[in-house]
Short mmCIF file of C-alpha atoms in Angstrom, two decimals:
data_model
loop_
_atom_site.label_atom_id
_atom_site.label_comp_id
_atom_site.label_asym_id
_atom_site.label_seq_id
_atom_site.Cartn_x
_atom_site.Cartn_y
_atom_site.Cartn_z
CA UNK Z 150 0.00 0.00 0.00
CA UNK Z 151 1.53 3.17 -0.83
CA UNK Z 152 1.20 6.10 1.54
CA UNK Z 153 -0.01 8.81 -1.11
CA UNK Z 154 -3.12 6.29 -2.25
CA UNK Z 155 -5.62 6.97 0.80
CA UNK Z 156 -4.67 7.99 4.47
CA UNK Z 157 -2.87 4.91 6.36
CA UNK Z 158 -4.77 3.76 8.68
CA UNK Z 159 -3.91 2.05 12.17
CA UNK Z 160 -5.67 -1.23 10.78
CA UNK Z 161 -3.41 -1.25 7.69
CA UNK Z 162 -0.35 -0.90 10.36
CA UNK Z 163 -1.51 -3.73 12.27
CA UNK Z 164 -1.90 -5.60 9.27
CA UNK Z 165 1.67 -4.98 8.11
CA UNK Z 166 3.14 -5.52 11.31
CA UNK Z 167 0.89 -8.46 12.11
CA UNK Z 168 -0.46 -7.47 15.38
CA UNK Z 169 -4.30 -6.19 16.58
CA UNK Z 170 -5.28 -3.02 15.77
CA UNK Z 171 -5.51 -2.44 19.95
CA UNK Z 172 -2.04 -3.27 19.67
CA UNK Z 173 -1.17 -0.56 17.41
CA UNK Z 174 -3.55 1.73 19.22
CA UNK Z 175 -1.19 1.18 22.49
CA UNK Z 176 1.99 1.63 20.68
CA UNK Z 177 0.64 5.10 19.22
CA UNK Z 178 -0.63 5.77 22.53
CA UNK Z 179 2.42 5.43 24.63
CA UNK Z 180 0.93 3.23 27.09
CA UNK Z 181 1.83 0.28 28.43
CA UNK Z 182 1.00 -3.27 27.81
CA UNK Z 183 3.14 -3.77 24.54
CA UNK Z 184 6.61 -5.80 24.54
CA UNK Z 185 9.82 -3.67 23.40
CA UNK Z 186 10.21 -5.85 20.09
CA UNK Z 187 6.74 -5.50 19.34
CA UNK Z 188 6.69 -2.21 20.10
CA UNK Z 189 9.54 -1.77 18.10
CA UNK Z 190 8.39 -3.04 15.05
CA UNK Z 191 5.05 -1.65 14.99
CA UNK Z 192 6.88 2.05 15.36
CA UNK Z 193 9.04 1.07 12.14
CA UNK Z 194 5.93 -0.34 10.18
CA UNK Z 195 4.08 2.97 11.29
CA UNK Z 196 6.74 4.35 10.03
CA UNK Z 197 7.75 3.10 6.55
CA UNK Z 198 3.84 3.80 6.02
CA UNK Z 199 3.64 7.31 6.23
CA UNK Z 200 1.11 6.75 9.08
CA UNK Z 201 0.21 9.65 10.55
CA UNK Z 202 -1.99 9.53 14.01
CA UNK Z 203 -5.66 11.48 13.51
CA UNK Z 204 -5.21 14.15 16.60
CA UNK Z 205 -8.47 15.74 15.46
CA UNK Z 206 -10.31 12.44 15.62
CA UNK Z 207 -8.75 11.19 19.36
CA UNK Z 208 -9.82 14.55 20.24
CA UNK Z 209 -13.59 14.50 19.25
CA UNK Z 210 -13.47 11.14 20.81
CA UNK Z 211 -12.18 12.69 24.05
CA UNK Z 212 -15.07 15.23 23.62
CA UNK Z 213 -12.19 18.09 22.92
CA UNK Z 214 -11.99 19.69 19.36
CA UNK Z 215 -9.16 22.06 20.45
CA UNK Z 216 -10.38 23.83 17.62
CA UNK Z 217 -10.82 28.07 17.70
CA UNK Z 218 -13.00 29.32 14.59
CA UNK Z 219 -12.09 32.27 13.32
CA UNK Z 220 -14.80 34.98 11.32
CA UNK Z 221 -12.78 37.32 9.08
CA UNK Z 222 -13.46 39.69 5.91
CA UNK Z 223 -11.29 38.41 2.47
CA UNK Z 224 -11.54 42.49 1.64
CA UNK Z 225 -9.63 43.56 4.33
CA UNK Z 226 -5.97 43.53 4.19
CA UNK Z 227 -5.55 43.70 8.06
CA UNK Z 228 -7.89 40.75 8.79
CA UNK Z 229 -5.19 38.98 6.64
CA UNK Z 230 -2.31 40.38 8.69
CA UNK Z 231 -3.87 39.40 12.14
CA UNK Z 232 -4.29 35.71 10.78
CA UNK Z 233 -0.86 35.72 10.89
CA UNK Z 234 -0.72 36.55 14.67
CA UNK Z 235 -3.73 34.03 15.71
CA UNK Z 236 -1.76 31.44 14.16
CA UNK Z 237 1.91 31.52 15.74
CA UNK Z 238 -0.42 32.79 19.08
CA UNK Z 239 -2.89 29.54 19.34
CA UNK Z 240 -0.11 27.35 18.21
CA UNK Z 241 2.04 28.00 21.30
CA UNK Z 242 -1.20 27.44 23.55
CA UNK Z 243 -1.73 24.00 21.94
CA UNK Z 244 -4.87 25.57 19.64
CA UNK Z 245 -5.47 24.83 15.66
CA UNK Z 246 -7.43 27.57 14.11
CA UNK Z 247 -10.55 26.86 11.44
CA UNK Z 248 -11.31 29.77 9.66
CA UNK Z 249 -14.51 30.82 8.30
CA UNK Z 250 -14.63 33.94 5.70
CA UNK Z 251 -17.23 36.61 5.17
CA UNK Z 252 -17.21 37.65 1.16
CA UNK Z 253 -19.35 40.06 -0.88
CA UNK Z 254 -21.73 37.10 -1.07
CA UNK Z 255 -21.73 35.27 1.71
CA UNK Z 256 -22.50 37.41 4.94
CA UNK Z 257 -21.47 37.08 8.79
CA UNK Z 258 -23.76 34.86 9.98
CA UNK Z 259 -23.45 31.90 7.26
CA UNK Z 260 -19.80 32.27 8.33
CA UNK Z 261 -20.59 31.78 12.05
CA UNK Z 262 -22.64 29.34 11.60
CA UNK Z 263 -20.37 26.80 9.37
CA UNK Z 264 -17.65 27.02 12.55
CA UNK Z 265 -20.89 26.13 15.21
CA UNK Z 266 -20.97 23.15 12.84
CA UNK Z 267 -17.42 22.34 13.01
CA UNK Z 268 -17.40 21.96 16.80
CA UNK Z 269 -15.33 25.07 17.48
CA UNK Z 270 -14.21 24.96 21.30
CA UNK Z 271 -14.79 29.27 20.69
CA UNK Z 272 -14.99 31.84 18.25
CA UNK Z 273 -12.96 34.80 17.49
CA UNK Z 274 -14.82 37.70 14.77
CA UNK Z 275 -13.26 40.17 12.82
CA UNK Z 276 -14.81 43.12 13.34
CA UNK Z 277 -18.44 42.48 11.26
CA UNK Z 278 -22.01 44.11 12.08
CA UNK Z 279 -23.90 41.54 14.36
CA UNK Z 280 -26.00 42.55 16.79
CA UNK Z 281 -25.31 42.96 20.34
CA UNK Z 282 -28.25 40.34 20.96
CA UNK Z 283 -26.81 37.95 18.42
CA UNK Z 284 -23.49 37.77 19.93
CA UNK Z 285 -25.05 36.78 22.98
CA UNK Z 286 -27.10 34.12 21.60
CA UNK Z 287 -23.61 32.82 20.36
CA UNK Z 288 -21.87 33.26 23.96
CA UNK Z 289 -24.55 31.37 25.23
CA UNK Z 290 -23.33 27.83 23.45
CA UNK Z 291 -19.29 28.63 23.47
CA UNK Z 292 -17.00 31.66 24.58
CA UNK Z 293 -16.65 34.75 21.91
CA UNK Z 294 -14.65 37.04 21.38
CA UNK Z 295 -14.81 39.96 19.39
CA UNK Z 296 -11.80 41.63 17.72
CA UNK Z 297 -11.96 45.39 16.31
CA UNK Z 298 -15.15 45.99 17.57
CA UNK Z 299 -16.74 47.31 20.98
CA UNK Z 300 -19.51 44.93 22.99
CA UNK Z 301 -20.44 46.61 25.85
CA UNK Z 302 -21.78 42.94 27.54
CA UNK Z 303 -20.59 40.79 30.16
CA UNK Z 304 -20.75 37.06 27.79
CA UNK Z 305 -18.35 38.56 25.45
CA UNK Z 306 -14.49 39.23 25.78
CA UNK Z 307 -13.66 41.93 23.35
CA UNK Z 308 -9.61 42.73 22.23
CA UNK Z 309 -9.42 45.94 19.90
CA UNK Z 310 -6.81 48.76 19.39
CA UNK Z 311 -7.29 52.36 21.19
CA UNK Z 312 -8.69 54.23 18.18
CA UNK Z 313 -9.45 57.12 19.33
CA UNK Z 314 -5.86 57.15 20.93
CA UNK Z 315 -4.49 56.50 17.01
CA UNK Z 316 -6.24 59.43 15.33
CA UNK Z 317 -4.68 61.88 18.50
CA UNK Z 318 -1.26 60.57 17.12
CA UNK Z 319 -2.13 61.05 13.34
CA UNK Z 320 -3.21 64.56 13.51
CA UNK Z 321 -0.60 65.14 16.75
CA UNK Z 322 2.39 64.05 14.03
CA UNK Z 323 0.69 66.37 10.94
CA UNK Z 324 0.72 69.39 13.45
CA UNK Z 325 4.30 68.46 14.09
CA UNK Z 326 5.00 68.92 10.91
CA UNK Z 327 3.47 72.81 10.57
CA UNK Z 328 -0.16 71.55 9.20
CA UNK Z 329 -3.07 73.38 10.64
CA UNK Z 330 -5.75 72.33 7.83
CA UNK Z 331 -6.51 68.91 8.56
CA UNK Z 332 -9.23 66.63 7.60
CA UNK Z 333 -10.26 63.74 7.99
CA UNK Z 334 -11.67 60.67 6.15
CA UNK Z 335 -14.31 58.84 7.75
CA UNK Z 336 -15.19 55.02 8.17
CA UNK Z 337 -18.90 55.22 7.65
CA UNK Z 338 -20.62 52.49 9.79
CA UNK Z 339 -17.66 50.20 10.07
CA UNK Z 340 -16.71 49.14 13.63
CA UNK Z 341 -14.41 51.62 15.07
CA UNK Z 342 -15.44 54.37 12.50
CA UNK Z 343 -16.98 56.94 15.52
CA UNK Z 344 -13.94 56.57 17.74
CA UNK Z 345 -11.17 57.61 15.36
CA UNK Z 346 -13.53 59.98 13.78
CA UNK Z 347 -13.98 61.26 17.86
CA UNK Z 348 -10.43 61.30 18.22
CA UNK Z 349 -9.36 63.29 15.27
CA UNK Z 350 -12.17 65.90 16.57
CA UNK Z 351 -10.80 65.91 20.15
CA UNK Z 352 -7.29 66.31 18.75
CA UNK Z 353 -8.27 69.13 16.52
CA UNK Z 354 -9.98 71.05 19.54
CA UNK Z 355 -6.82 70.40 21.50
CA UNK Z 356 -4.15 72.02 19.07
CA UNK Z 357 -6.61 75.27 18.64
CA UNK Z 358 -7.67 73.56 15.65
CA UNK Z 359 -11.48 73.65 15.90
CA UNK Z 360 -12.39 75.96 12.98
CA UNK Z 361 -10.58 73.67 10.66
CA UNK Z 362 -12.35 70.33 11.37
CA UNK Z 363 -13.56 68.92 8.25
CA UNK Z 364 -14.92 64.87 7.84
CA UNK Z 365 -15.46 63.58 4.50
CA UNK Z 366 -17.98 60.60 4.35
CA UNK Z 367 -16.06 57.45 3.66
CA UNK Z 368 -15.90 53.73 4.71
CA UNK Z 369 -13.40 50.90 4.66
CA UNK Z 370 -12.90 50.15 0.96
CA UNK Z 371 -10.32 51.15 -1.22
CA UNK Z 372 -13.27 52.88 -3.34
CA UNK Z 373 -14.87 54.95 -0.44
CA UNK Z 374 -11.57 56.41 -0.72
CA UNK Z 375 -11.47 57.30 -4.35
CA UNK Z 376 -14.81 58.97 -3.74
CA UNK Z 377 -13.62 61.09 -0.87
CA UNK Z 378 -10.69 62.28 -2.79
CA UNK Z 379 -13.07 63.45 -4.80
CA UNK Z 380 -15.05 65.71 -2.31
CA UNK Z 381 -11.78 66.79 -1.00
CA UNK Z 382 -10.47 68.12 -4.46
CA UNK Z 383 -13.08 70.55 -4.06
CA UNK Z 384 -11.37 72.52 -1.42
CA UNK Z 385 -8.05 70.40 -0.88
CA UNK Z 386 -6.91 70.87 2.85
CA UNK Z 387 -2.56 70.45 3.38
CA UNK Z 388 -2.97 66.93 5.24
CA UNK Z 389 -5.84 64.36 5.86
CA UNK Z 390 -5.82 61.33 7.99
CA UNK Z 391 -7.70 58.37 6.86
CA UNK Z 392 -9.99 55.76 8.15
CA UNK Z 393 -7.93 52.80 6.75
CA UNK Z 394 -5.03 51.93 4.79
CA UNK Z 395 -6.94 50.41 2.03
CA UNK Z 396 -9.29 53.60 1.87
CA UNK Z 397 -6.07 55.69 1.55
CA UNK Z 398 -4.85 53.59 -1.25
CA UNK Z 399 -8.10 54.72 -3.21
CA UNK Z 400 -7.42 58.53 -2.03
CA UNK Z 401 -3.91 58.50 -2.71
CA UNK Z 402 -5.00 57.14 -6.40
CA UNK Z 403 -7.18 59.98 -7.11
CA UNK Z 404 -4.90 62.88 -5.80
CA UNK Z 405 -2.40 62.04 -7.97
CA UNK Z 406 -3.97 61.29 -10.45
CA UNK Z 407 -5.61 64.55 -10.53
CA UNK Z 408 -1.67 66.55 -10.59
CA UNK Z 409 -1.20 66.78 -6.82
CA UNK Z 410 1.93 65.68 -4.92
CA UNK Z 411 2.12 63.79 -2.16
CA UNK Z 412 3.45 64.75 0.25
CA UNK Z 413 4.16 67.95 -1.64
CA UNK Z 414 0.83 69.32 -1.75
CA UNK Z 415 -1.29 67.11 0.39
CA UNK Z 416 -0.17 64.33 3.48
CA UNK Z 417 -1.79 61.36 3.92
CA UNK Z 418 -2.11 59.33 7.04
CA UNK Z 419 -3.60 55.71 7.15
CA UNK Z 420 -4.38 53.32 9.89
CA UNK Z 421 -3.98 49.67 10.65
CA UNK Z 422 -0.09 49.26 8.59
CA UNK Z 423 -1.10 46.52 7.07
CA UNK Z 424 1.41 44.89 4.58
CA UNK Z 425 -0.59 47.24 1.83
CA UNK Z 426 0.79 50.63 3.55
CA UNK Z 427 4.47 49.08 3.30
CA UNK Z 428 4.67 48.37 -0.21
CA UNK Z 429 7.34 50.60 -2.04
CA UNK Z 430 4.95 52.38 -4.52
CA UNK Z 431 2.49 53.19 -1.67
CA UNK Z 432 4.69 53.91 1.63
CA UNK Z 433 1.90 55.20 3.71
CA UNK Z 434 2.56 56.88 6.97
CA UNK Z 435 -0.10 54.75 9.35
CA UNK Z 436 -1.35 53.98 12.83
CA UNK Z 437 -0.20 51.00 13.23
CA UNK Z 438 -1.78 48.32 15.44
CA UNK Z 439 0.10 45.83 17.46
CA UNK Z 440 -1.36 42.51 15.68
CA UNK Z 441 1.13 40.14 17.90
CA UNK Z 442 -0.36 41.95 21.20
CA UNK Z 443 -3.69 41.79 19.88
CA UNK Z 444 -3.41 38.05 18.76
CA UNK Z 445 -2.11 37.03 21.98
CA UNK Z 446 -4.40 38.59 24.09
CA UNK Z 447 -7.38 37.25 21.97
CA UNK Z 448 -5.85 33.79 21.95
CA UNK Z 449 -5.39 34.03 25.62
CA UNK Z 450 -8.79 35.34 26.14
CA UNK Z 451 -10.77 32.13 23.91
CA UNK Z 452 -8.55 29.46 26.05
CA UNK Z 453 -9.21 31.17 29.24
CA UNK Z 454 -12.86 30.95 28.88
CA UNK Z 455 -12.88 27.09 27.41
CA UNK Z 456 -10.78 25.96 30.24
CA UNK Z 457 -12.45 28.19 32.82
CA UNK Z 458 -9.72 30.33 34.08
CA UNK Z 459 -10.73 34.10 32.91
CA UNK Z 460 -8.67 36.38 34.43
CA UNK Z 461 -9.03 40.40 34.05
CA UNK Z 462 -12.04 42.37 32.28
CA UNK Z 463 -13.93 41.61 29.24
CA UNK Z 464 -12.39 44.34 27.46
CA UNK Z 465 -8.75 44.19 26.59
CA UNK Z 466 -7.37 47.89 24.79
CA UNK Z 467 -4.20 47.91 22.94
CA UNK Z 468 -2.42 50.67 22.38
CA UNK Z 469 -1.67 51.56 18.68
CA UNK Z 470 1.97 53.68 17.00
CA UNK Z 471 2.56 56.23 14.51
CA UNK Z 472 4.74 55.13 11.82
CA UNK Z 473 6.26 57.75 9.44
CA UNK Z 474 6.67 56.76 5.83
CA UNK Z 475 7.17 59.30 3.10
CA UNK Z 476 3.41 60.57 2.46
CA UNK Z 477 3.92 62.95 5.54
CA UNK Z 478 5.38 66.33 5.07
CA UNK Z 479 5.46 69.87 5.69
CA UNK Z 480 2.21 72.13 4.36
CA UNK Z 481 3.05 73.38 0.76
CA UNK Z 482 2.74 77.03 1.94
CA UNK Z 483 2.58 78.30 5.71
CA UNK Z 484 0.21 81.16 4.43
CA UNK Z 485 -2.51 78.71 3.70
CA UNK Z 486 -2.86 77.54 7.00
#
């Protein structure tokens, strides 16, 4: 039998070794009750196989999946990024992830529901737009937790970046830099939309700025982006920060397309630094978000409710960076501002 026919099974070891398939079983197993020749030989038939034990399957049979699903958005760069983190972070806690995307035509809870079919131990969403009762309906069969998102409730643990805290730094770095007419690109309805769009505005206030506050209806595709270029070109201010990275890609697009320089004319903050914001022809200056912190403590948060050790509140706030790239400069001309 060769080992890339059909998955070797512990009946075609014992067959090949000519022992019991319980024999095998205690072999694989590590337990006792096998004799060092047999044990021996059984370990080299195994191996000359290609047999590979079925963890998942001596799991289920244990009643354990050790499975976390995982609810994320194929249109957002970042979600991509963060698997990353959720993979190196539940590996080191002994964790396999099973992921579950949300598309253009297949929605949130479709997603949801395929990983409450798959035996998930917990689930971990990206962001997404379900209800505050709906998350609780899921909390009430396994633990949640919610990632980029607020849920003021006491069933779910939430993990998200300070965002309101990464809009002070944007416009606190474009001050910096001599910019007094600021604005600001918002997220629409998208989960943590109204605090960066609060924290630009509190910023603003706080430099003297008030009389220049200016948001420009956006949202989190690259496209909402193009179209608030658009509205900006109208009355271009000297800097703008911007909901996302991927929005900024669209805004950057359509400024420069449309003969203005950047940085020369107009700076451009993003948010998230997603691999997108790093690439050479794009370079975005960005809030970035810590997504090993965030992974870790999201990880840490699923496993602590499954095995029944929570420790600390619900809601877990990391803090978030500037990082300077080259689409942040000084204003064009100081009388403008």
């Amino acid at each position: 039998m060769r080992s890339g026919e059909r998955r070797i099974t512990l009946a075609d070891v014992a067959a090949e070794a000519g022992v019991s398939v319980a024999c095998v079983s205690i072999v694989m197993r590590g337990a006792p009750g096998a004799g060092e020749a047999t044990r021996e030989r059984v370990l080299k038939v195994a191996q000359e196989l290609g047999y590979r034990p079925d963890s998942r399957a001596r799991l289920l049979r244990s009643g354990r999946s050790r499975l976390l699903g995982v609810v994320f958005d194929v249109r957002h760069p970042f979600h991509h990024d963060l698997l990353t983190g959720l993979y190196d972070a539940a590996g080191a806690a002994g964790y396999q992830l099973t992921l579950s995307a949300v598309t253009p035509r297949r929605g949130e809870r479709t997603a949801v529901g395929d990983l409450l079919q798959d035996r998930c131990e917990a689930i971990v969403l990206f962001g997404g737009n379900m209800r505050s009762s709906e998350l609780a309906s899921i909390a009430a069969r396994l633990p949640v937790v919610a990632m980029m998102r607020s849920a003021r409730r006491k069933d779910v643990d939430v993990v998200h970046n300070d965002d309101a805290l990464g809009s002070h730094q944007a416009v606190d770095h474009l001050v910096s830099l001599g910019h007094r007419r600021i604005a600001h690109v918002d997220g629409g309805t998208v989960h943590g939309s109204a605090e960066r769009r609060a924290g630009y505005q509190e910023a603003m206030r706080r430099h003297g700025l008030a009389e220049h506050i200016r948001v420009v209806p956006g949202g989190a595709a690259e496209e909402d982006g193009a179209r608030a270029a658009e509205r900006l070109l109208v009355d271009p201010p000297t800097a703008v920060t911007v909901f996302n990275d991927l929005n900024a890609t669209g805004l950057l697009d359509v400024v420069r397309r449309n003969g203005l320089s950047v940085p020369g004319d107009l700076s451009v903050v993003g948010y998230d630094d997603t691999s997108l914001s790093r690439l050479a022809h794009i370079d975005l200056t960005t809030i970035g978000q810590d997504i090993d912190a965030l992974a870790a403590r999201a990880i840490e948060r699923a496993v602590e409710r499954i095995e029944g050790t929570p420790t600390g509140p619900r809601a877990v706030i990391i803090p978030p960076r500037l990082v300077v790239r080259t689409t942040t400069g000084a204003p064009p001309d100081p009388v403008r501002h």
